[in-house]
Amino acid sequence: MTDLHRLSIRELSEGLSQTQFSSRELTQHYLDRIAKIDGQIQSYVTVTAEQALAQADAADAVLKAGHATALTGIPLAHKDIFCTQGIKTTAGSKMLDNFISPYDATVVAKAKAAGLVTLGKVNMDEFAMGSTSESSYFGATKNPWALDRVPGGSSGGSAAAVAADLAPFATGTDTGGSIRQPASFCGLTGLKPTYGRVSRYGMIAYASSLDQGGPMARSAEDCAYLMNIMAGHDDKDSTSVEKDVDDYVVNLNATSVKGLRIGIPKQYFNVAGLDADVKARVEESLKKLEDMGAILVEIDLTMTESYVPTYYLIAPAEASSNLSRYDGVRYGYRCENPVDLMDLYKRSRSEGFGAEVQRRILIGTYALSAGYYDAYYVKAQKVRRLIQQDFLKAFEQVDVIAAPSAPTTAYKIGADLTPVEMYLGDIYTLAVNLAGLPAINAPVGLDSQNLPVGLQLIGNYWSESQLLSIVHQYQQDTQFHTQRAAIAEETA
Ligand code: GLN
């Protein structure tokens, strides 16, 4: 079969259980595509061909014995931020270039237990700090829709791999938009779950009160399958919540779009820098949802101007604390011939971290320093609470809130935005993490340069099922999620 990469997760699951093809054939098919096509995209940091084929053979035995789960034998790629026992985990950094974790992240362990096959680890911005994947020590990943464009970030490798059909789906993480924005730039569906829904154990920390893992795939249905594996309480993560997990696949039709109240924040559609094509595609998608029976309600989110400054204070503050563990002593990069301990610390960190990571550590350390703590960090925490309250008030009026996922489509590689220009591009995604809410990106068409545009739907706490269901029904009625980048049409 030459077109296995076109099959949805449900079709793959059926095909495997009906022995139309084996997991080995499917896995080999993806490995062949990676070998042929990934040179142009550079989405993978590590391809684990041998282990993948061994996992595939084990999956085939399980399938034959009749003990298979819905996902047994289906391949996936993990963002290189999830620790994988015996396989390098780099977080896109020179600091961890040679790091092999002694244990699996909970998400990785759950994927293995469900019988999923790991194709490899995919590229990302260094320590998940960025919006383009260009800050990776391993070089920039290319957008499959236009090879001179970025795939977004920080989960740019996950997005590019799925958009080029080099993995059926992938894990990502989202601290301030890193699932939704690359999903938007690459024409994918990506879900950022409620904070606490997915275990952070073994997920390399960026900003711990904001970080959350989630699925990236070609459709809401495919995301639902992966979410069924990723979600759930974990004793090893004290911030993971003890709350029953929905069956996201079973619930795909459980929410009715008819009568659904969708909030349109008036501040969001007047943001300077919102591209006209993005605005038009998002408005068309809202019109479509209205035709399907949704009710559009204008709402106020008064704190919009505070999102970027609040996030870019809190996230670096937490990062500066989390990244203090990379000291050249315990693990990770160590400089050569240190003259004393201070020299070891300084040079290991100066040589091991890239420019953007160093910038964040400096900002964060400054904000947490004794004389400035109240003026910056404490103040930002107070504003964070106001942002959350703004959303809670809105959810008294509406079921979900609509926004673009990003003000533009994918940037040119090397566009050389200043840090502040880049940070402003995160305007639509940051508040969701500050408030701990779930949100989803769905592709809603292309701009005049044939680059994908994404609609973001933000839900109330624990509404992952509802978000997936709304997007699923939209995708039953529209074809945008089936549009593929030209490179995905290439055969291996
Ligand atoms: N672009 C944002 C940042 O650089 C978000 C990144 C993320 O979600 N990991 O912090």
mmCIF file of C-alpha atoms and ligand atoms in Angstrom, residues 79 127-131 153-155 173-180 206 211 311-312 315 356 360 422-423 426 429-430 433, ligand 1:
data_model
loop_
_atom_site.group_PDB
_atom_site.id
_atom_site.type_symbol
_atom_site.label_atom_id
_atom_site.label_comp_id
_atom_site.label_asym_id
_atom_site.label_seq_id
_atom_site.Cartn_x
_atom_site.Cartn_y
_atom_site.Cartn_z
ATOM 1 C CA LYS A 79 8.361 16.529 20.932
ATOM 2 C CA PHE A 127 13.695 24.858 25.972
ATOM 3 C CA ALA A 128 10.370 25.716 24.253
ATOM 4 C CA MET A 129 11.198 29.425 24.213
ATOM 5 C CA GLY A 130 10.186 30.857 20.883
ATOM 6 C CA SER A 131 7.571 31.011 18.164
ATOM 7 C CA GLY A 153 7.037 27.191 17.597
ATOM 8 C CA SER A 154 7.934 25.985 19.941
ATOM 9 C CA SER A 155 6.393 22.638 18.832
ATOM 10 C CA THR A 173 3.586 21.216 24.687
ATOM 11 C CA ASP A 174 2.046 24.631 25.145
ATOM 12 C CA THR A 175 3.299 27.204 27.667
ATOM 13 C CA GLY A 176 2.078 30.264 25.807
ATOM 14 C CA GLY A 177 0.807 28.926 22.476
ATOM 15 C CA SER A 178 3.350 26.321 21.413
ATOM 16 C CA ILE A 179 0.718 23.786 20.318
ATOM 17 C CA ARG A 180 -1.861 26.166 18.857
ATOM 18 C CA TYR A 206 10.040 25.801 31.003
ATOM 19 C CA ASP A 211 3.346 24.227 30.792
ATOM 20 C CA TYR A 311 3.316 36.462 30.388
ATOM 21 C CA TYR A 312 6.766 37.763 29.459
ATOM 22 C CA ALA A 315 7.319 32.843 32.123
ATOM 23 C CA GLU A 356 17.004 33.611 23.608
ATOM 24 C CA ARG A 360 14.876 34.966 29.422
ATOM 25 C CA MET A 422 8.136 38.101 18.219
ATOM 26 C CA TYR A 423 6.500 38.306 21.654
ATOM 27 C CA ASP A 426 1.723 35.576 20.885
ATOM 28 C CA THR A 429 -2.466 32.465 22.911
ATOM 29 C CA LEU A 430 -0.800 33.649 26.148
ATOM 30 C CA ASN A 433 -2.070 29.614 29.761
HETATM 31 N N1 GLN B 1 6.198 31.812 22.136
HETATM 32 C C1 GLN B 1 5.992 31.675 23.540
HETATM 33 C C2 GLN B 1 7.315 31.775 24.267
HETATM 34 O O1 GLN B 1 8.283 31.922 23.611
HETATM 35 C C3 GLN B 1 5.286 30.388 23.873
HETATM 36 C C4 GLN B 1 6.168 29.216 23.862
HETATM 37 C C5 GLN B 1 5.530 27.965 24.400
HETATM 38 O O2 GLN B 1 4.305 27.863 24.483
HETATM 39 N N2 GLN B 1 6.360 27.031 24.829
HETATM 40 O O3 GLN B 1 7.403 31.703 25.443
#
